[in-house]
Tab-separated table of C-alpha atoms and ligand atoms in Angstrom:
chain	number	residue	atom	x	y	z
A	1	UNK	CA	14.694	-1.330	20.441
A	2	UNK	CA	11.620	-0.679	22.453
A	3	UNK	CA	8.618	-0.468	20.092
A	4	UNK	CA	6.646	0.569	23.146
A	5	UNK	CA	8.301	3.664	23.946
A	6	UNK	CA	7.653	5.125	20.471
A	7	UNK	CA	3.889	4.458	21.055
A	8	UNK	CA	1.625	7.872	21.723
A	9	UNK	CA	1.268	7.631	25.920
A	10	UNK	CA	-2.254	7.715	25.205
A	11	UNK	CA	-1.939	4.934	23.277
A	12	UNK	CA	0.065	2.596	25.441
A	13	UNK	CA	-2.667	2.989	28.361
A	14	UNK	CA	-5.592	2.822	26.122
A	15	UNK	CA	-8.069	0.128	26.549
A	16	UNK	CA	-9.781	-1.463	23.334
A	17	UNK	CA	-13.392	-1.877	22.852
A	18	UNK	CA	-13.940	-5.625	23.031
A	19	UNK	CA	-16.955	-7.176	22.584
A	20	UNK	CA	-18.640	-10.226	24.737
A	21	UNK	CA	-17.441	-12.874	22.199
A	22	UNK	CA	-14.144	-11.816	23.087
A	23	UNK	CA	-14.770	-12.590	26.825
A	24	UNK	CA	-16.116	-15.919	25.257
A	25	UNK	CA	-14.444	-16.693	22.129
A	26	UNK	CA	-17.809	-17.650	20.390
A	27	UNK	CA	-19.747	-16.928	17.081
A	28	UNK	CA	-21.966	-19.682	17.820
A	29	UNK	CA	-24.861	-20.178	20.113
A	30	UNK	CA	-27.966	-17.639	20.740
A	31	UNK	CA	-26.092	-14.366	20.379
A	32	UNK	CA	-28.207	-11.641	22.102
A	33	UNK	CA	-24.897	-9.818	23.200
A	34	UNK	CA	-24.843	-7.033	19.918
A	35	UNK	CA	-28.203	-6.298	19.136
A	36	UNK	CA	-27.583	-7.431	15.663
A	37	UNK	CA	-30.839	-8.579	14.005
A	38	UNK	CA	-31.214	-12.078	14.924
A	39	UNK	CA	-33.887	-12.911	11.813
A	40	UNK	CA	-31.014	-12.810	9.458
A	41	UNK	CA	-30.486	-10.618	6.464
A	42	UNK	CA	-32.237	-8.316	3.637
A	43	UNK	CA	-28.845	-9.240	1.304
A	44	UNK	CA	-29.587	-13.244	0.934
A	45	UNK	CA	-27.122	-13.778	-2.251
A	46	UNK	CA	-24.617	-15.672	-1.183
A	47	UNK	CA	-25.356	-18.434	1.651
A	48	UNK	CA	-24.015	-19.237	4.980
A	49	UNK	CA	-21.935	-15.299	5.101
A	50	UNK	CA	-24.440	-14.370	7.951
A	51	UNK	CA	-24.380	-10.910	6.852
A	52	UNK	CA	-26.628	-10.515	9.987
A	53	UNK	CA	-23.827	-10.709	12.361
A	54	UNK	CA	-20.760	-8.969	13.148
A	55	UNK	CA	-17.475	-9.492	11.263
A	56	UNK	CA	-14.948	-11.365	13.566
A	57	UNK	CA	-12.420	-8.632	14.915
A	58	UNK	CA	-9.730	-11.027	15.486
A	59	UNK	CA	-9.105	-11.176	11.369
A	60	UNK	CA	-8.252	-14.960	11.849
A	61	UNK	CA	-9.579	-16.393	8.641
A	62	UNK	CA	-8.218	-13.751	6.865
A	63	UNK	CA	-4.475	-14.202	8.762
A	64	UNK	CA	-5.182	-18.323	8.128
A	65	UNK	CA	-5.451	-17.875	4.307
A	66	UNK	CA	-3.376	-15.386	3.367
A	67	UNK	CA	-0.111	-16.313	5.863
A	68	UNK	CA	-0.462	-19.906	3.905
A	69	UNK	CA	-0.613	-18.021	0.635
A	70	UNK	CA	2.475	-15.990	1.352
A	71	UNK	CA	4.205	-18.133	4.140
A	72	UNK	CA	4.019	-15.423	7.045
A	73	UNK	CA	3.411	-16.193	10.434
A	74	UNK	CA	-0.187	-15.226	11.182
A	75	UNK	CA	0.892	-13.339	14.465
A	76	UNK	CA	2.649	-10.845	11.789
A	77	UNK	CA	-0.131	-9.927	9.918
A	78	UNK	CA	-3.045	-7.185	10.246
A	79	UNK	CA	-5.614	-6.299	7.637
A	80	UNK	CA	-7.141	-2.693	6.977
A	81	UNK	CA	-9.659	-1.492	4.719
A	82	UNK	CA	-7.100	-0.630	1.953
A	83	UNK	CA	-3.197	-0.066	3.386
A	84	UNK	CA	-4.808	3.432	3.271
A	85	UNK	CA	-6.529	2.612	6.527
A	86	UNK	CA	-2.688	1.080	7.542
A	87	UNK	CA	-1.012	4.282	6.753
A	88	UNK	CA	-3.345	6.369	8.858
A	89	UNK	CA	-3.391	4.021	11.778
A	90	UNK	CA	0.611	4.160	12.110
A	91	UNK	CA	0.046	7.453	12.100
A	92	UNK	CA	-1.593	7.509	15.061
A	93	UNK	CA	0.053	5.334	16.809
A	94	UNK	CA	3.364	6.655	16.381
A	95	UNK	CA	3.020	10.154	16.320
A	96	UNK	CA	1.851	13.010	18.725
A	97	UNK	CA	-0.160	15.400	16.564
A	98	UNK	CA	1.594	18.844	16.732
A	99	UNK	CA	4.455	17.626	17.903
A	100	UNK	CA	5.987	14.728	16.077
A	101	UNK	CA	6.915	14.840	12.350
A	102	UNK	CA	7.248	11.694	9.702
A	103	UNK	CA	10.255	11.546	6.905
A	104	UNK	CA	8.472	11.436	3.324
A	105	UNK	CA	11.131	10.952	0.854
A	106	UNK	CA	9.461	12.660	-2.383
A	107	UNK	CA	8.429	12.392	-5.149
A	108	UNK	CA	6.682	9.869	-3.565
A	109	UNK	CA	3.003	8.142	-3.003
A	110	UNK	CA	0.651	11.254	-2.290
A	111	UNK	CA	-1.334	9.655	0.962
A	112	UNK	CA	1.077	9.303	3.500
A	113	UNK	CA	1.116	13.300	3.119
A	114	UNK	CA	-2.503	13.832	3.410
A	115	UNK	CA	-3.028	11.468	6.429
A	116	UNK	CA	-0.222	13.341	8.454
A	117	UNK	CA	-1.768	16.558	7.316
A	118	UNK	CA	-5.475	15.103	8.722
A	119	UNK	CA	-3.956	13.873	11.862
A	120	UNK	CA	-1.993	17.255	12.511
A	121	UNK	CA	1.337	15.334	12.019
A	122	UNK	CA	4.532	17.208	10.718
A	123	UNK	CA	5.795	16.128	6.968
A	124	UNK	CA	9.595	16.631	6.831
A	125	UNK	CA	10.234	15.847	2.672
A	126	UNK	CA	13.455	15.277	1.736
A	127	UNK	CA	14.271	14.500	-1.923
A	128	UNK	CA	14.769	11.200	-3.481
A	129	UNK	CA	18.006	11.322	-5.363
A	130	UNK	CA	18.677	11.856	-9.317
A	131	UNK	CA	17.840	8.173	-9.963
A	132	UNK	CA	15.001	7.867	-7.207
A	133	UNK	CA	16.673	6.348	-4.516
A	134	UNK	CA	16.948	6.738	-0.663
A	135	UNK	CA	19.331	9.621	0.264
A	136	UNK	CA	20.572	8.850	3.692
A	137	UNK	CA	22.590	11.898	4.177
A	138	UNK	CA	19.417	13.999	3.464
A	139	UNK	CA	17.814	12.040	5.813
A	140	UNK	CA	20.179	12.402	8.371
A	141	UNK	CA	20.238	15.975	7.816
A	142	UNK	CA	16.390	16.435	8.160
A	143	UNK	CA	16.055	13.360	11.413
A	144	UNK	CA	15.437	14.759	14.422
A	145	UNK	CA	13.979	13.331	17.853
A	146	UNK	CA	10.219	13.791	17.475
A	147	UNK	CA	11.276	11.786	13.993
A	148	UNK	CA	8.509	8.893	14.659
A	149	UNK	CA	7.734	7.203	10.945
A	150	UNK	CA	10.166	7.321	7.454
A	151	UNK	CA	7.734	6.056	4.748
A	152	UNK	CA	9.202	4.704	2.264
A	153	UNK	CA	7.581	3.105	-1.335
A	154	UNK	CA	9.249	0.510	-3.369
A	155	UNK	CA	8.263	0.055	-5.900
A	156	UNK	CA	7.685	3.914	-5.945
A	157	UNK	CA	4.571	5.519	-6.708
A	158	UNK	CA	4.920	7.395	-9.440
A	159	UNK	CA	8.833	6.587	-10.760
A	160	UNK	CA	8.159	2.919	-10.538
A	161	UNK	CA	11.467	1.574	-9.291
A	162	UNK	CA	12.623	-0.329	-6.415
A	163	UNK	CA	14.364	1.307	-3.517
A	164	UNK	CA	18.152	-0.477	-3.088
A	165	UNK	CA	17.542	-2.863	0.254
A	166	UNK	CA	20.318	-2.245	1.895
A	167	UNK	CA	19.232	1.640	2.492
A	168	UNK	CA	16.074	0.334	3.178
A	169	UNK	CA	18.156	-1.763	6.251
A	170	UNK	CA	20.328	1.098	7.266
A	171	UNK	CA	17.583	2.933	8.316
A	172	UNK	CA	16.024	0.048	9.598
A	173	UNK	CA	19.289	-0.847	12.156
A	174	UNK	CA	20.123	3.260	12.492
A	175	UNK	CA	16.705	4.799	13.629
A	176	UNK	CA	14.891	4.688	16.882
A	177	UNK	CA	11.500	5.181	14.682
A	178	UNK	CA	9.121	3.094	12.413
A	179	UNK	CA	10.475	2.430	8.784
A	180	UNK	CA	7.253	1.926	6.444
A	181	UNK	CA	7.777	0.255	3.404
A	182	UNK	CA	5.029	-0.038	0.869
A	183	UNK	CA	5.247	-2.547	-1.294
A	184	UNK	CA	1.658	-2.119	-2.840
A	185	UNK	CA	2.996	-2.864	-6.570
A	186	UNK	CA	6.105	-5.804	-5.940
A	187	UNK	CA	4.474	-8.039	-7.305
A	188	UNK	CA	5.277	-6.500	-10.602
A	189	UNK	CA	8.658	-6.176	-9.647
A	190	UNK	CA	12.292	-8.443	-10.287
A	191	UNK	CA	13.460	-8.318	-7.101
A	192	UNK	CA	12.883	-9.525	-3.439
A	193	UNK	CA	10.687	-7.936	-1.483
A	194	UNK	CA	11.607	-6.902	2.345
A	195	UNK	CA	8.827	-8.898	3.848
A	196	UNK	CA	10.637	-11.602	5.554
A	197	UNK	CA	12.703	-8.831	7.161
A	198	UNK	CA	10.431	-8.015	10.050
A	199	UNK	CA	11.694	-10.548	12.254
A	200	UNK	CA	15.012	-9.354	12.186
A	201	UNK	CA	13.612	-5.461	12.390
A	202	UNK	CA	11.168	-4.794	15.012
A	203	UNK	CA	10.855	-1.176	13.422
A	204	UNK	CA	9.563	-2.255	9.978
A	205	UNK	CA	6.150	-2.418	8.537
A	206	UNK	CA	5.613	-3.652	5.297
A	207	UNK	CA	2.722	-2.703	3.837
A	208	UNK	CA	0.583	-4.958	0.571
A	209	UNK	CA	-2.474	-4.166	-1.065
A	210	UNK	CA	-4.587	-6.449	-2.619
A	211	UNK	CA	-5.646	-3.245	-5.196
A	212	UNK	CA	-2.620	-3.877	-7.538
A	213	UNK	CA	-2.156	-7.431	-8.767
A	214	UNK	CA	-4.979	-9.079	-7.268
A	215	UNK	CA	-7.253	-6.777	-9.175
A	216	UNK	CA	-9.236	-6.151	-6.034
A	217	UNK	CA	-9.251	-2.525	-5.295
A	218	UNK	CA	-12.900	-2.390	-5.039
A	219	UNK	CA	-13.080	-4.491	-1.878
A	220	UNK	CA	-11.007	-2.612	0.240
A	221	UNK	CA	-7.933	-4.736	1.577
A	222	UNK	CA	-4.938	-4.407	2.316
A	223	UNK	CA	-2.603	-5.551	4.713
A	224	UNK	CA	1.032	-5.412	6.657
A	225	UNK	CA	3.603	-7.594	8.247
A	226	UNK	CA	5.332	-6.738	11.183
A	227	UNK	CA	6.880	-7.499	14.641
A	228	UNK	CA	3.957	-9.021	16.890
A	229	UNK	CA	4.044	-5.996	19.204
A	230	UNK	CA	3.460	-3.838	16.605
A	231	UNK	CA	0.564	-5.966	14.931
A	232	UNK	CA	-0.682	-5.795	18.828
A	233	UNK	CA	-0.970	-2.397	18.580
A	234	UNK	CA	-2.527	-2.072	15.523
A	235	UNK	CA	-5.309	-4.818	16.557
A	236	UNK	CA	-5.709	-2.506	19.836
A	237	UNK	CA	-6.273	0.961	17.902
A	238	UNK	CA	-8.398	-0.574	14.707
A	239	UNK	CA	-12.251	-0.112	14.628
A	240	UNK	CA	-13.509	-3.265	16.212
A	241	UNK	CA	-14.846	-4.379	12.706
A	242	UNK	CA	-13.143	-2.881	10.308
A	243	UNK	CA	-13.131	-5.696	8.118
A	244	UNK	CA	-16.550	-6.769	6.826
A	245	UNK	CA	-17.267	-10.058	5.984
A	246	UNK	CA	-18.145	-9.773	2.226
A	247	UNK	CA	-14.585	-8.948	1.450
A	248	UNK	CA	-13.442	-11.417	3.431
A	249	UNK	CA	-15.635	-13.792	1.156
A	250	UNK	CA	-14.185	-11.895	-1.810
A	251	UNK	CA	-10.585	-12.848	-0.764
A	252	UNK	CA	-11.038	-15.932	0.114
A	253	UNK	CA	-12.057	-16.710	-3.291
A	254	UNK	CA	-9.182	-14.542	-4.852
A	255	UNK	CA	-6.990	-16.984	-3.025
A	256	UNK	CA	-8.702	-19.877	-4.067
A	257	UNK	CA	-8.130	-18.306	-7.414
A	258	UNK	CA	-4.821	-17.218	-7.075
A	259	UNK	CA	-3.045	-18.677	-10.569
A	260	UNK	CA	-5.565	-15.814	-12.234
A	261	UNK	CA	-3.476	-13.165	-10.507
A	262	UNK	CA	-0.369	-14.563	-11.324
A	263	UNK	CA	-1.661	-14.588	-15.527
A	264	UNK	CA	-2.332	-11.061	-14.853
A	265	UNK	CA	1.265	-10.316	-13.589
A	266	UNK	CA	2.649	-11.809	-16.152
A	267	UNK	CA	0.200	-9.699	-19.464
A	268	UNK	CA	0.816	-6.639	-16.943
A	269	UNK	CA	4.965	-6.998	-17.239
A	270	UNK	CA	4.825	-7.734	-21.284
A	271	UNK	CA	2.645	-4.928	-21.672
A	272	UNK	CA	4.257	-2.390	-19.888
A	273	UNK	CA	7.570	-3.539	-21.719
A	274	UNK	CA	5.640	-3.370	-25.145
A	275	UNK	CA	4.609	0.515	-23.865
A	276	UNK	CA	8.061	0.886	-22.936
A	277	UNK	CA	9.255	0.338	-26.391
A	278	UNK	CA	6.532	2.298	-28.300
A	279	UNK	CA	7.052	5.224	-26.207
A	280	UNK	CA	10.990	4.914	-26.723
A	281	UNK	CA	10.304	5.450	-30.362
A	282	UNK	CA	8.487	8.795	-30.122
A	283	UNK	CA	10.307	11.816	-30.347
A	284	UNK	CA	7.817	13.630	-28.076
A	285	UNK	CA	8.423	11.512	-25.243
A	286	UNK	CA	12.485	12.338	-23.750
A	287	UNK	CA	12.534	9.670	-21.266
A	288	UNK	CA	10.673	6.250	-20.481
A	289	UNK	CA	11.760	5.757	-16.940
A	290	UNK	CA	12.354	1.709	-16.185
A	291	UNK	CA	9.293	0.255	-14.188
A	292	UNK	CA	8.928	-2.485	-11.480
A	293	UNK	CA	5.559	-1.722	-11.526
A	294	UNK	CA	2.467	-1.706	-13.279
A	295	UNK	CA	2.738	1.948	-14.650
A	296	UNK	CA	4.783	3.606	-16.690
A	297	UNK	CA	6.447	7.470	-15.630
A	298	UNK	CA	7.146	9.537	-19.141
A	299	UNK	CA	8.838	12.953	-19.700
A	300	UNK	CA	7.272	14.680	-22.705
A	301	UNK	CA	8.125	17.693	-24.405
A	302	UNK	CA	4.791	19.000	-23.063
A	303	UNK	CA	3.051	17.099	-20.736
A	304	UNK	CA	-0.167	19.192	-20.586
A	305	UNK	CA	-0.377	18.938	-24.287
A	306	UNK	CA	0.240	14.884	-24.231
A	307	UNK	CA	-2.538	14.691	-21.465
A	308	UNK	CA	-5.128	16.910	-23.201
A	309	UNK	CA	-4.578	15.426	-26.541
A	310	UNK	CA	-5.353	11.758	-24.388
A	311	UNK	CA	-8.191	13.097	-22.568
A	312	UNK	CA	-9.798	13.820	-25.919
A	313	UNK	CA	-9.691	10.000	-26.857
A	314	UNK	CA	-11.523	9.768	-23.242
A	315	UNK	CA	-7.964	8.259	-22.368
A	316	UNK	CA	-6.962	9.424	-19.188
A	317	UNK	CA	-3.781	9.990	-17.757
A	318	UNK	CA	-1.864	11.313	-14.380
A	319	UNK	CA	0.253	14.665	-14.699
A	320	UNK	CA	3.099	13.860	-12.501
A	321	UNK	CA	4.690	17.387	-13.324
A	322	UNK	CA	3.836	19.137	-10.320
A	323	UNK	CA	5.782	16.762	-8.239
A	324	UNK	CA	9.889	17.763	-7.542
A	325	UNK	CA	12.022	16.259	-9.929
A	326	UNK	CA	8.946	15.342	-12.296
A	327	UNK	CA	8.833	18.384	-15.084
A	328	UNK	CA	7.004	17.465	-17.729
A	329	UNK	CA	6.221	13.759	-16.130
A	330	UNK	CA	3.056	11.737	-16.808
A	331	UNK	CA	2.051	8.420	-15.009
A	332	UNK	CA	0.636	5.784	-17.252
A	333	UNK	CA	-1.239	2.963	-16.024
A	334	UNK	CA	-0.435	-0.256	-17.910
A	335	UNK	CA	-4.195	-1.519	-19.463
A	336	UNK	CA	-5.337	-4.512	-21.287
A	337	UNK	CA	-3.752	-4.976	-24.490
A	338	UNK	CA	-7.070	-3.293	-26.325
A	339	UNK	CA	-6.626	-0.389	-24.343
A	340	UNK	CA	-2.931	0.320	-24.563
A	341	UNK	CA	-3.306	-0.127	-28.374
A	342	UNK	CA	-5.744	2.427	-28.692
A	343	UNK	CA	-3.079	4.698	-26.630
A	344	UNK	CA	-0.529	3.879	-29.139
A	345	UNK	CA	-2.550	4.708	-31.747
A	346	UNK	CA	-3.060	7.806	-30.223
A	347	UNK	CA	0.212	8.783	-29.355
A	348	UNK	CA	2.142	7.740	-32.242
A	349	UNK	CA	0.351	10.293	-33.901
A	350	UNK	CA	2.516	12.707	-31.964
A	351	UNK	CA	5.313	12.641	-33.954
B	1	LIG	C1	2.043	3.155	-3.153
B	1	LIG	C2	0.612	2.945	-2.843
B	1	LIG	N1	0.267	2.505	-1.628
B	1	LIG	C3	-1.022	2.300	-1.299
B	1	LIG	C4	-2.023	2.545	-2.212
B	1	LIG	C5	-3.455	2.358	-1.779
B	1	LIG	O1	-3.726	1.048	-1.624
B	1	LIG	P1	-5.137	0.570	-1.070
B	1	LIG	O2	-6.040	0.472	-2.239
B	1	LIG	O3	-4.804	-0.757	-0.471
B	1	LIG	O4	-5.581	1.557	-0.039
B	1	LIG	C6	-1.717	3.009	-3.480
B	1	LIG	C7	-2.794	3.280	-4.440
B	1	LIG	O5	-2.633	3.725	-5.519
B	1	LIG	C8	-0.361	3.214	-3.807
B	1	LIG	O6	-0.001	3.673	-5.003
């Protein structure tokens, strides 16, 4: 498969900004090539960051660190400011705004809608089936050739289960476009991830966010792993600096850190099965859907009335309802053990 020949033409022949430390691969020396203030800083909290200067463009502590931490080969990573960023830039690399179209499998993860909408992008959704999983023959039905990107979420956002890998693979070996998978909540989940299949599939992206588990949504990062031409691309299209050095700091200390994460993981999961439970119990509640992630999807008898009665406890909740499939659905976010005992005590009052 050539990866190339999916690219936007304007794409392939676009030249990237670069920068004179590109021409010669220096920080160091007197830097009078980026009219940064040479002085230093007004921020002067935390030593030796240079806040002064440029963030390096090349993301190579950031590819250093976290390929050791997850054993990936540093020319198959990228970084953007939250996969967000990730999902919009695939966007725009792939597809030719009024023209091409991107398979969203629904009910799914609400942004890789909007950023096709902002970039002028067609959506084709096609349902998820009756237990949330990839239906190839819709997908086949609904393919066609300006089909660029099929986003796919696993765990999904909001039903919280994995998507079976071997769908995930035929689509991977049967279409000539880019298969997103975003993985932003597997560490919550049992199974493997697909990660270590982008060597084998030139086509997939799998995206991470350090939001989830890592309890880092307020610095911005996320990232994906990919074939090297694709992670080429990305590096060419990306604003030159879109990675700023204080959350590199930040996540170079999460790493250093990492056995906190991996306590969190581990409350999240017995909470969520605790909520599981309690939620079983109630008679208001019809279905506790199983979760790989760190959220809970519930069908109530009346959703709106389960949501307000929360909201008045200044507990709030997602209404899933207006999503296909998801009548009557709410999306729970798994808290601290404080928290979700206050929701019990609110709930159980329900019945
Ligand atoms: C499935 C999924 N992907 C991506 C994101 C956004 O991640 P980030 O904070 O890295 O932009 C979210 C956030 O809720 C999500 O649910």
């Amino acid at each position: 498969m050539k990866i190339n020949n999916l690219v936007r033409k304007n794409i392939q022949g676009l030249q990237p900004y670069t920068s004179a430390r590109d021409i010669y691969s220096s920080s160091e020396g007197i830097l009078l090539d980026a009219n940064e203030n040479s002085f230093g800083s007004t921020f002067n909290e935390i030593k030796g960051l240079n806040l002064n200067r440029y963030p390096d463009p090349h993301q190579k502590e950031l590819r250093k660190h976290v390929g050791k931490y997850y054993s990936i080969n540093e020319s198959n990573l990228f970084f953007g400011v939250g996969s967000d960023e990730i999902i919009d830039l695939l966007i725009r690399i792939f597809c030719e705004p009024g023209r091409d179209n991107a398979i969203i499998p629904e009910p799914t993860y609400g942004m890789y809608k909007v950023a096709c909408d902002i970039n002028n992008v067609g959506v084709v959704n096609v349902l998820l089936n009756d237990n949330f999983q990839i239906d190839l023959n819709e997908i086949e039905k609904n393919y066609d050739e300006n089909t660029k990107i099929i986003f796919l979420c696993s765990p999904n956002n909001p039903t919280g289960n994995l998507l079976n890998k071997n769908d995930i693979i035929t689509l991977c070996e049967k279409y000539n476009s880019i298969i997103v998978v975003d993985e932003a909540y597997i560490d919550f989940a049992k199974e493997v991830t697909v990660i270590n299949e982008v060597n084998k599939y030139p086509n997939l992206v799998v995206l991470r966010t350090f939001s989830k588990a890592w309890g880092l949504a307020g610095i911005r990062l996320g990232f994906c792993s990919a074939s090297e031409e694709i992670i080429n691309i990305l590096f060419k299209v990306k604003a030159p600096y879109n990675i700023n050095t204080l959350t590199r700091y930040a996540l170079q200390s999460a790493i250093n850190n990492s056995a906190k994460k991996d306590v969190y993981i581990k409350r999240i999961i017995r909470e969520r099965e605790r909520l599981k439970n309690q939620f079983d119990s109630l008679s208001e509640v019809e279905k506790v859907f199983d979760s790989d992630a760190n959220f809970l999807l519930i069908r109530c008898k009346d959703a709106k009335k389960m949501q307000m009665t929360l909201a008045e406890k200044g507990i709030i909740v997602r209404d899933r309802s207006s999503q296909p499939k998801l009548e009557n659905c709410l999306r729970i976010s798994v808290g601290t053990e404080d928290e979700n005992d206050l929701l019990w005590e609110v709930v159980k009052k329900f019945d």
